[in-house]
Amino acid sequence: MSVEVHILASGSDGNCTVVKHDDRAVLIDAGLSCKRLFSLMDVNGLDKECIDAILITHEHTDHTSGAGVMARKLNVPIMCNERTFNACDFGNVMYSPISMMNRFRVANMDVISLPTSHDAVEPSAYLMDADGFKVLVATDTGRILYPVEHALEESDIAVIESNYDKRMLREGPYPPSLKRHIDSDMGHMCNVDTGEILKRTMKNPNRRIFLAHLSRHNNTPDIARETVSEITGIKRYQIDCLECKGDTRIMHD
């Protein structure tokens, strides 16, 4: 058995994660152009023929802008709940509806869609089970709901939002209304909240952590890792994230 998690993009400029089990894989979100995503897949040694589906977390364009073209180019279905699909404009694509909290199988993995708390019609996280090795992708959420918290306890690899530093957001250039929204239960997770939920769910000593969706204006990789490290006790070098625009990362089982 071999599991690889390729973070091709993570942040407000675009999001895409590939979870691969043996020779099959799924894309989670496709928030960059098809051309750019194909280029990133080539750089990361990902064969386009291995992709079996595109899973969508929610309708915001930094998660969906390339999904329709990708689905047509790869000849694979888009998978998400019906409310999310109807909120998007994917064009003429194959569509395979899924329901929140119901398991389905794709790319040799058992997958379950879990609810998140965000300003979208029915946003979700995904927990993938590859023969007992579990990968959680949970971003764009203002707080962690219980199903995602439970999934965090079970995960071997957790890709989790750590969007902003409270001081940077408070002192930054955003208007007050946007600051309040980001800091709300329907916005994003701050580094402290991410650290606290990771500490509360530290049942698996071998769990690997990737901090996702870091804000370009209200966070830095160093601050995010340092804050989460101080709260959890996890060594700083054991907490990963993208360092800059265009950076990618591969995590293995």
mmCIF file of C-alpha atoms in Angstrom:
data_model
loop_
_atom_site.group_PDB
_atom_site.id
_atom_site.type_symbol
_atom_site.label_atom_id
_atom_site.label_comp_id
_atom_site.label_asym_id
_atom_site.label_seq_id
_atom_site.Cartn_x
_atom_site.Cartn_y
_atom_site.Cartn_z
ATOM 1 C CA MET A 1 0.000 0.000 0.000
ATOM 2 C CA SER A 2 1.223 3.487 -0.844
ATOM 3 C CA VAL A 3 -0.480 6.797 -0.001
ATOM 4 C CA GLU A 4 0.717 10.190 -1.220
ATOM 5 C CA VAL A 5 -0.786 13.604 -0.482
ATOM 6 C CA HIS A 6 0.269 16.290 -2.952
ATOM 7 C CA ILE A 7 -0.581 19.863 -1.931
ATOM 8 C CA LEU A 8 -0.384 21.666 -5.273
ATOM 9 C CA ALA A 9 -1.836 24.983 -4.064
ATOM 10 C CA SER A 10 -3.209 26.298 -0.782
ATOM 11 C CA GLY A 11 -4.481 29.814 -0.109
ATOM 12 C CA SER A 12 -6.688 32.570 -1.463
ATOM 13 C CA ASP A 13 -4.875 32.416 -4.833
ATOM 14 C CA GLY A 14 -6.093 28.865 -5.385
ATOM 15 C CA ASN A 15 -6.419 25.451 -3.760
ATOM 16 C CA CYS A 16 -5.824 21.907 -4.953
ATOM 17 C CA THR A 17 -4.788 18.738 -3.139
ATOM 18 C CA VAL A 18 -4.256 15.328 -4.723
ATOM 19 C CA VAL A 19 -4.659 12.210 -2.587
ATOM 20 C CA LYS A 20 -3.204 9.134 -4.285
ATOM 21 C CA HIS A 21 -3.573 5.519 -3.188
ATOM 22 C CA ASP A 22 -1.377 3.116 -5.140
ATOM 23 C CA ASP A 23 -2.068 3.969 -8.803
ATOM 24 C CA ARG A 24 -5.386 5.844 -8.375
ATOM 25 C CA ALA A 25 -6.043 9.374 -7.109
ATOM 26 C CA VAL A 26 -8.578 12.140 -6.539
ATOM 27 C CA LEU A 27 -8.258 15.908 -6.781
ATOM 28 C CA ILE A 28 -9.762 17.821 -3.882
ATOM 29 C CA ASP A 29 -10.708 21.213 -5.322
ATOM 30 C CA ALA A 30 -9.279 22.773 -8.480
ATOM 31 C CA GLY A 31 -8.940 26.488 -7.853
ATOM 32 C CA LEU A 32 -6.287 27.217 -10.480
ATOM 33 C CA SER A 33 -6.425 27.073 -14.268
ATOM 34 C CA CYS A 34 -6.320 23.668 -15.890
ATOM 35 C CA LYS A 35 -3.031 24.568 -17.587
ATOM 36 C CA ARG A 36 -1.447 25.567 -14.280
ATOM 37 C CA LEU A 37 -2.709 22.466 -12.463
ATOM 38 C CA PHE A 38 -1.421 20.170 -15.204
ATOM 39 C CA SER A 39 1.964 21.890 -14.931
ATOM 40 C CA LEU A 40 2.033 21.396 -11.148
ATOM 41 C CA MET A 41 1.038 17.756 -11.556
ATOM 42 C CA ASP A 42 3.920 17.248 -13.993
ATOM 43 C CA VAL A 43 6.374 18.856 -11.571
ATOM 44 C CA ASN A 44 5.140 16.539 -8.819
ATOM 45 C CA GLY A 45 5.320 13.416 -10.961
ATOM 46 C CA LEU A 46 1.566 12.871 -11.059
ATOM 47 C CA ASP A 47 0.189 11.024 -14.068
ATOM 48 C CA LYS A 48 -3.040 12.649 -15.272
ATOM 49 C CA GLU A 49 -4.408 9.198 -16.084
ATOM 50 C CA CYS A 50 -4.439 8.278 -12.380
ATOM 51 C CA ILE A 51 -7.144 10.839 -11.495
ATOM 52 C CA ASP A 52 -10.563 9.224 -11.005
ATOM 53 C CA ALA A 53 -12.623 12.222 -9.790
ATOM 54 C CA ILE A 54 -12.580 15.833 -8.613
ATOM 55 C CA LEU A 55 -14.031 16.367 -5.133
ATOM 56 C CA ILE A 56 -15.272 19.893 -4.371
ATOM 57 C CA THR A 57 -15.387 21.302 -0.835
ATOM 58 C CA HIS A 58 -17.456 24.426 -1.595
ATOM 59 C CA GLU A 59 -18.308 26.833 -4.382
ATOM 60 C CA HIS A 60 -15.801 29.665 -3.866
ATOM 61 C CA THR A 61 -13.732 30.299 -6.989
ATOM 62 C CA ASP A 62 -10.353 29.771 -5.308
ATOM 63 C CA HIS A 63 -11.509 26.142 -4.997
ATOM 64 C CA THR A 64 -13.462 25.687 -8.225
ATOM 65 C CA SER A 65 -12.187 27.934 -11.032
ATOM 66 C CA GLY A 66 -10.417 25.149 -12.933
ATOM 67 C CA ALA A 67 -12.677 22.258 -11.983
ATOM 68 C CA GLY A 68 -14.975 22.239 -15.012
ATOM 69 C CA VAL A 69 -12.168 22.303 -17.563
ATOM 70 C CA MET A 70 -10.169 19.744 -15.578
ATOM 71 C CA ALA A 71 -13.158 17.393 -15.415
ATOM 72 C CA ARG A 72 -13.633 17.599 -19.186
ATOM 73 C CA LYS A 73 -9.921 17.251 -20.005
ATOM 74 C CA LEU A 74 -9.520 14.269 -17.682
ATOM 75 C CA ASN A 75 -12.951 12.807 -18.518
ATOM 76 C CA VAL A 76 -13.737 12.320 -14.817
ATOM 77 C CA PRO A 77 -16.757 13.268 -12.702
ATOM 78 C CA ILE A 78 -17.085 16.131 -10.295
ATOM 79 C CA MET A 79 -18.236 14.885 -6.891
ATOM 80 C CA CYS A 80 -19.910 17.093 -4.285
ATOM 81 C CA ASN A 81 -23.295 17.643 -2.684
ATOM 82 C CA GLU A 82 -26.088 18.955 -4.888
ATOM 83 C CA ARG A 83 -26.315 22.372 -3.256
ATOM 84 C CA THR A 84 -22.633 23.000 -3.903
ATOM 85 C CA PHE A 85 -22.874 21.732 -7.491
ATOM 86 C CA ASN A 86 -25.856 24.003 -8.194
ATOM 87 C CA ALA A 87 -23.971 26.993 -6.763
ATOM 88 C CA CYS A 88 -21.144 26.478 -9.284
ATOM 89 C CA ASP A 89 -20.915 26.957 -13.029
ATOM 90 C CA PHE A 90 -18.870 23.962 -14.162
ATOM 91 C CA GLY A 91 -20.377 23.790 -17.633
ATOM 92 C CA ASN A 92 -21.038 20.417 -19.256
ATOM 93 C CA VAL A 93 -19.424 17.880 -16.912
ATOM 94 C CA MET A 94 -20.106 14.448 -15.512
ATOM 95 C CA TYR A 95 -21.549 14.824 -12.042
ATOM 96 C CA SER A 96 -21.679 12.230 -9.283
ATOM 97 C CA PRO A 97 -23.727 13.542 -6.321
ATOM 98 C CA ILE A 98 -22.708 12.720 -2.774
ATOM 99 C CA SER A 99 -24.393 13.397 0.555
ATOM 100 C CA MET A 100 -22.962 14.811 3.748
ATOM 101 C CA MET A 101 -21.863 12.148 6.268
ATOM 102 C CA ASN A 102 -22.435 9.303 3.793
ATOM 103 C CA ARG A 103 -19.522 7.117 2.724
ATOM 104 C CA PHE A 104 -18.645 6.484 -0.905
ATOM 105 C CA ARG A 105 -15.763 4.799 -2.691
ATOM 106 C CA VAL A 106 -13.453 6.365 -5.267
ATOM 107 C CA ALA A 107 -9.820 5.798 -6.294
ATOM 108 C CA ASN A 108 -9.553 2.672 -4.122
ATOM 109 C CA MET A 109 -10.458 4.712 -1.026
ATOM 110 C CA ASP A 110 -13.476 4.947 1.248
ATOM 111 C CA VAL A 111 -14.379 8.632 1.538
ATOM 112 C CA ILE A 112 -16.775 10.542 3.749
ATOM 113 C CA SER A 113 -17.858 14.161 3.369
ATOM 114 C CA LEU A 114 -17.911 16.048 6.694
ATOM 115 C CA PRO A 115 -19.590 19.398 7.497
ATOM 116 C CA THR A 116 -17.549 22.553 7.982
ATOM 117 C CA SER A 117 -18.567 26.067 9.092
ATOM 118 C CA HIS A 118 -18.049 28.606 6.301
ATOM 119 C CA ASP A 119 -19.937 31.199 4.260
ATOM 120 C CA ALA A 120 -20.951 28.720 1.564
ATOM 121 C CA VAL A 121 -24.140 26.789 0.810
ATOM 122 C CA GLU A 122 -23.018 23.392 2.169
ATOM 123 C CA PRO A 123 -19.249 23.344 2.710
ATOM 124 C CA SER A 124 -17.445 20.134 3.510
ATOM 125 C CA ALA A 125 -14.185 18.487 4.485
ATOM 126 C CA TYR A 126 -13.158 15.039 3.279
ATOM 127 C CA LEU A 127 -11.791 12.064 5.202
ATOM 128 C CA MET A 128 -10.206 9.393 2.990
ATOM 129 C CA ASP A 129 -9.511 5.869 4.235
ATOM 130 C CA ALA A 130 -6.924 3.985 2.181
ATOM 131 C CA ASP A 131 -6.898 0.485 3.679
ATOM 132 C CA GLY A 132 -6.812 1.930 7.193
ATOM 133 C CA PHE A 133 -4.474 4.855 6.495
ATOM 134 C CA LYS A 134 -6.569 8.013 6.897
ATOM 135 C CA VAL A 135 -6.118 11.444 5.308
ATOM 136 C CA LEU A 136 -8.217 14.450 6.329
ATOM 137 C CA VAL A 137 -8.492 17.619 4.240
ATOM 138 C CA ALA A 138 -10.342 20.308 6.237
ATOM 139 C CA THR A 139 -9.960 23.929 5.169
ATOM 140 C CA ASP A 140 -12.140 27.043 4.903
ATOM 141 C CA THR A 141 -13.921 26.707 8.204
ATOM 142 C CA GLY A 142 -14.451 29.195 11.014
ATOM 143 C CA ARG A 143 -14.609 26.453 13.616
ATOM 144 C CA ILE A 144 -14.199 22.716 13.833
ATOM 145 C CA LEU A 145 -17.485 20.827 14.062
ATOM 146 C CA TYR A 146 -17.570 17.515 15.931
ATOM 147 C CA PRO A 147 -17.407 15.181 12.883
ATOM 148 C CA VAL A 148 -14.202 16.882 11.728
ATOM 149 C CA GLU A 149 -12.795 16.856 15.276
ATOM 150 C CA HIS A 150 -13.435 13.115 15.463
ATOM 151 C CA ALA A 151 -11.781 12.670 12.055
ATOM 152 C CA LEU A 152 -8.750 14.618 13.307
ATOM 153 C CA GLU A 153 -8.325 12.058 16.090
ATOM 154 C CA GLU A 154 -8.279 9.236 13.544
ATOM 155 C CA SER A 155 -6.112 10.881 10.876
ATOM 156 C CA ASP A 156 -2.621 9.813 9.915
ATOM 157 C CA ILE A 157 -2.206 12.936 7.745
ATOM 158 C CA ALA A 158 -4.229 16.061 8.551
ATOM 159 C CA VAL A 159 -4.382 18.990 6.129
ATOM 160 C CA ILE A 160 -6.047 21.628 8.289
ATOM 161 C CA GLU A 161 -6.722 25.324 7.979
ATOM 162 C CA SER A 162 -4.554 27.800 9.872
ATOM 163 C CA ASN A 163 -5.549 30.941 8.020
ATOM 164 C CA TYR A 164 -4.567 33.944 10.121
ATOM 165 C CA ASP A 165 -2.694 35.362 13.082
ATOM 166 C CA LYS A 166 -5.034 37.377 15.295
ATOM 167 C CA ARG A 167 -2.640 40.274 15.799
ATOM 168 C CA MET A 168 -1.809 40.536 12.099
ATOM 169 C CA LEU A 169 -5.498 40.509 11.216
ATOM 170 C CA ARG A 170 -6.332 43.110 13.877
ATOM 171 C CA GLU A 171 -3.534 45.465 12.780
ATOM 172 C CA GLY A 172 -3.770 44.730 9.061
ATOM 173 C CA PRO A 173 -5.269 46.667 6.149
ATOM 174 C CA TYR A 174 -8.629 44.916 5.835
ATOM 175 C CA PRO A 175 -11.821 46.902 6.560
ATOM 176 C CA PRO A 176 -13.453 46.183 9.950
ATOM 177 C CA SER A 177 -16.386 44.302 8.422
ATOM 178 C CA LEU A 178 -14.063 41.862 6.611
ATOM 179 C CA LYS A 179 -11.957 41.410 9.753
ATOM 180 C CA ARG A 180 -15.068 40.512 11.732
ATOM 181 C CA HIS A 181 -16.175 38.061 9.064
ATOM 182 C CA ILE A 182 -12.792 36.312 8.882
ATOM 183 C CA ASP A 183 -12.741 36.051 12.679
ATOM 184 C CA SER A 184 -16.294 34.647 12.853
ATOM 185 C CA ASP A 185 -17.556 31.063 13.035
ATOM 186 C CA MET A 186 -18.422 31.327 9.326
ATOM 187 C CA GLY A 187 -14.997 32.628 8.328
ATOM 188 C CA HIS A 188 -11.593 31.050 8.898
ATOM 189 C CA MET A 189 -9.482 29.444 11.616
ATOM 190 C CA CYS A 190 -6.721 31.374 13.358
ATOM 191 C CA ASN A 191 -3.397 29.775 14.314
ATOM 192 C CA VAL A 192 -4.325 29.586 18.004
ATOM 193 C CA ASP A 193 -7.635 27.804 17.344
ATOM 194 C CA THR A 194 -5.897 25.381 15.006
ATOM 195 C CA GLY A 195 -3.247 24.649 17.608
ATOM 196 C CA GLU A 196 -5.850 24.056 20.296
ATOM 197 C CA ILE A 197 -7.930 21.633 18.210
ATOM 198 C CA LEU A 198 -4.786 19.747 17.191
ATOM 199 C CA LYS A 199 -3.739 19.481 20.842
ATOM 200 C CA ARG A 200 -7.194 18.255 21.842
ATOM 201 C CA THR A 201 -7.105 15.508 19.203
ATOM 202 C CA MET A 202 -3.549 14.218 19.736
ATOM 203 C CA LYS A 203 -4.422 10.526 20.022
ATOM 204 C CA ASN A 204 -2.205 9.387 17.156
ATOM 205 C CA PRO A 205 1.458 10.098 18.010
ATOM 206 C CA ASN A 206 2.463 9.578 14.381
ATOM 207 C CA ARG A 207 -0.092 11.973 12.873
ATOM 208 C CA ARG A 208 1.457 14.354 10.349
ATOM 209 C CA ILE A 209 0.248 17.952 10.205
ATOM 210 C CA PHE A 210 0.029 20.296 7.244
ATOM 211 C CA LEU A 211 -1.189 23.845 7.894
ATOM 212 C CA ALA A 212 -3.298 24.976 4.951
ATOM 213 C CA HIS A 213 -4.862 28.103 3.480
ATOM 214 C CA LEU A 214 -2.445 30.553 5.145
ATOM 215 C CA SER A 215 -3.389 34.169 4.446
ATOM 216 C CA ARG A 216 -0.836 36.195 2.460
ATOM 217 C CA HIS A 217 -1.755 39.358 4.395
ATOM 218 C CA ASN A 218 -2.624 38.078 7.879
ATOM 219 C CA ASN A 219 -0.208 35.208 8.487
ATOM 220 C CA THR A 220 3.274 33.889 7.734
ATOM 221 C CA PRO A 221 4.564 30.298 7.615
ATOM 222 C CA ASP A 222 6.926 31.016 10.528
ATOM 223 C CA ILE A 223 4.205 32.490 12.749
ATOM 224 C CA ALA A 224 1.752 29.693 11.936
ATOM 225 C CA ARG A 225 4.232 26.898 12.680
ATOM 226 C CA GLU A 226 5.590 28.588 15.807
ATOM 227 C CA THR A 227 2.113 29.227 17.265
ATOM 228 C CA VAL A 228 0.881 25.686 16.633
ATOM 229 C CA SER A 229 4.152 24.247 17.930
ATOM 230 C CA GLU A 230 3.951 26.225 21.189
ATOM 231 C CA ILE A 231 0.367 25.123 21.837
ATOM 232 C CA THR A 232 0.702 21.460 20.873
ATOM 233 C CA GLY A 233 4.271 20.703 21.897
ATOM 234 C CA ILE A 234 4.901 19.306 18.419
ATOM 235 C CA LYS A 235 8.391 20.158 17.177
ATOM 236 C CA ARG A 236 8.333 23.077 14.766
ATOM 237 C CA TYR A 237 10.114 21.141 12.008
ATOM 238 C CA GLN A 238 7.399 18.464 12.184
ATOM 239 C CA ILE A 239 4.689 20.973 11.185
ATOM 240 C CA ASP A 240 4.547 21.630 7.462
ATOM 241 C CA CYS A 241 3.030 24.317 5.217
ATOM 242 C CA LEU A 242 3.704 25.991 1.887
ATOM 243 C CA GLU A 243 6.386 28.646 2.099
ATOM 244 C CA CYS A 244 5.453 30.875 -0.841
ATOM 245 C CA LYS A 245 3.271 31.192 -3.928
ATOM 246 C CA GLY A 246 4.080 28.377 -6.355
ATOM 247 C CA ASP A 247 5.430 26.100 -3.614
ATOM 248 C CA THR A 248 4.118 22.520 -3.444
ATOM 249 C CA ARG A 249 4.477 19.691 -0.983
ATOM 250 C CA ILE A 250 4.325 15.881 -0.998
ATOM 251 C CA MET A 251 3.485 13.881 2.140
ATOM 252 C CA HIS A 252 3.816 10.095 2.230
ATOM 253 C CA ASP A 253 2.442 7.322 4.412
#
